[in-house]
Amino acid sequence: MTALHPGAPALSLRQLLICGAAIVTLSMGVRHGFGLWLTPITVDRGWTRETFAFAMAVQNLVWGLAGPLVGMLADRHGALRVLGAGALLYALGLAGMALAGAPTAFLLSSGGLIGLAQAGTTYAVVYGVIGRHVPAERRSWAMGLTAAAGSFGQFLMVPLASGLIDGLGWQQALLLMAGAVLLILPLAWGLREPPRAAAAPGEAPAQGAGAAIREALGERRFLLLTAGYFVCGFQVVFIGVHLPSYLRDHGLGLDVATGALALIGLFNVIGTYLAGLIGQRHSKPRLLAAIYALRSGVIVVFLLAPLSALSVYLFAAAMGLLWLSTVPPTNALVAQIFGVRHLSMLGGTVFLSHQLGSFLGVWLGGWLYDRQGSYDAVWGLCIVLGLVAALLNLPVRETPLARLRPATS
């Protein structure tokens, strides 16, 4: 655990989980509904789907690139300031997304500002606080519970966003969402951390951020986890953004797409919580391999079955169980192998790979659709990459680095 000043008040588990879960609910809940805006924005503005998809791709790329730096700041100075800045950027980005009249302005707001905001308000920052204040024997469970909250945000806010778009129009809906994310500001206060204690005289200085990232990048297990996480991003962001338009192309209405995204969120509450619980008791690498392989199987069945509202809902429920269930075991493995001092930065570095996959998945979906008139090629890539990720995670071992073993025992 991170050293704190003697006598500094520790965060209570209840406070930590409630505030962290609420922050992830808001941040991820808004993010998961962006696919609902694809059709109304492109139709109203006269833009192509690639224009929207590229902005979402840049959003994920900026989120990933900013993640290690934002994580380092949160590790060094605490999560409070990072979360506060992220909330303000999120609100500005959503407002800019609503008011942008040209593709460039839309790209800067929805891609740049919201990408930075998500780096500062989602898992890497919140999990860093959890890792530093929750004992190792409960860490995977706590991370699973927080990820489940993000899934509940999707279940709660996707239908809300759809209703706001239908009732008020897509611009007013975005402005209301901008106001909602400002609730992160008071919630962030619940994650304020006491300052770290200075090293005692004669004590070896703690590992610096640069040494920590060099150590991780030189560790094969870290690289395997990072490569597998690329696939996670590719799959979930492609499905989350393009599924509503895919269903519309096949004659199914917005209500089916809304129901599917909500079901993904609902079943992901179960899936992420169970992943955290299972990862606390069983092999996390094997769990990750099973999740990626099952995703590929679910997609194959969905594409082969006759398309109907029922098949969509069954696909959404099955995919929901696997949706963000990779997040708790991946981050718990990073904490277990490398320790928690630089967990936000290392988690952000792994997440950079996830976001590179997200960038490629969402952009490639729009690019290939505009040229081929279908999403078939990207669905095929999702299947193949899922099997590759399963194989990448199997060799990972959970033992801590040698420098941490005496402290662990």
mmCIF file with all atom_site columns, C-alpha atoms in Angstrom, residues 66-77 82 119 124-125 132 341-346 348:
data_model
loop_
_atom_site.group_PDB
_atom_site.id
_atom_site.type_symbol
_atom_site.label_atom_id
_atom_site.label_alt_id
_atom_site.label_comp_id
_atom_site.label_asym_id
_atom_site.label_entity_id
_atom_site.label_seq_id
_atom_site.pdbx_PDB_ins_code
_atom_site.Cartn_x
_atom_site.Cartn_y
_atom_site.Cartn_z
_atom_site.occupancy
_atom_site.B_iso_or_equiv
_atom_site.pdbx_formal_charge
_atom_site.auth_seq_id
_atom_site.auth_comp_id
_atom_site.auth_asym_id
_atom_site.auth_atom_id
_atom_site.pdbx_PDB_model_num
ATOM 1  C CA . ALA A 1 66  ? -3.562 11.056 -22.332 1.00 0.00 ? 66  ALA A CA 1
ATOM 2  C CA . GLY A 1 67  ? -4.101 8.094  -20.001 1.00 0.00 ? 67  GLY A CA 1
ATOM 3  C CA . PRO A 1 68  ? -0.498 7.465  -18.851 1.00 0.00 ? 68  PRO A CA 1
ATOM 4  C CA . LEU A 1 69  ? 0.164  11.175 -18.200 1.00 0.00 ? 69  LEU A CA 1
ATOM 5  C CA . VAL A 1 70  ? -3.151 11.698 -16.426 1.00 0.00 ? 70  VAL A CA 1
ATOM 6  C CA . GLY A 1 71  ? -2.524 8.542  -14.416 1.00 0.00 ? 71  GLY A CA 1
ATOM 7  C CA . MET A 1 72  ? 0.932  9.778  -13.412 1.00 0.00 ? 72  MET A CA 1
ATOM 8  C CA . LEU A 1 73  ? -0.579 13.070 -12.210 1.00 0.00 ? 73  LEU A CA 1
ATOM 9  C CA . ALA A 1 74  ? -3.241 11.208 -10.221 1.00 0.00 ? 74  ALA A CA 1
ATOM 10 C CA . ASP A 1 75  ? -0.614 8.902  -8.666  1.00 0.00 ? 75  ASP A CA 1
ATOM 11 C CA . ARG A 1 76  ? 1.554  11.868 -7.693  1.00 0.00 ? 76  ARG A CA 1
ATOM 12 C CA . HIS A 1 77  ? -1.002 14.484 -6.641  1.00 0.00 ? 77  HIS A CA 1
ATOM 13 C CA . VAL A 1 82  ? -7.634 15.208 -12.067 1.00 0.00 ? 82  VAL A CA 1
ATOM 14 C CA . ALA A 1 119 ? -8.898 9.976  -19.432 1.00 0.00 ? 119 ALA A CA 1
ATOM 15 C CA . ALA A 1 124 ? -7.460 4.354  -14.545 1.00 0.00 ? 124 ALA A CA 1
ATOM 16 C CA . VAL A 1 125 ? -7.858 7.257  -12.109 1.00 0.00 ? 125 VAL A CA 1
ATOM 17 C CA . ARG A 1 132 ? -4.005 2.210  -2.883  1.00 0.00 ? 132 ARG A CA 1
ATOM 18 C CA . ARG A 1 341 ? 2.253  2.942  -6.239  1.00 0.00 ? 341 ARG A CA 1
ATOM 19 C CA . HIS A 1 342 ? 2.031  3.736  -9.972  1.00 0.00 ? 342 HIS A CA 1
ATOM 20 C CA . LEU A 1 343 ? -1.200 1.868  -10.673 1.00 0.00 ? 343 LEU A CA 1
ATOM 21 C CA . SER A 1 344 ? -3.039 4.772  -12.368 1.00 0.00 ? 344 SER A CA 1
ATOM 22 C CA . MET A 1 345 ? -0.105 5.402  -14.719 1.00 0.00 ? 345 MET A CA 1
ATOM 23 C CA . LEU A 1 346 ? 0.446  1.717  -15.550 1.00 0.00 ? 346 LEU A CA 1
ATOM 24 C CA . GLY A 1 348 ? -3.406 4.140  -18.225 1.00 0.00 ? 348 GLY A CA 1
#
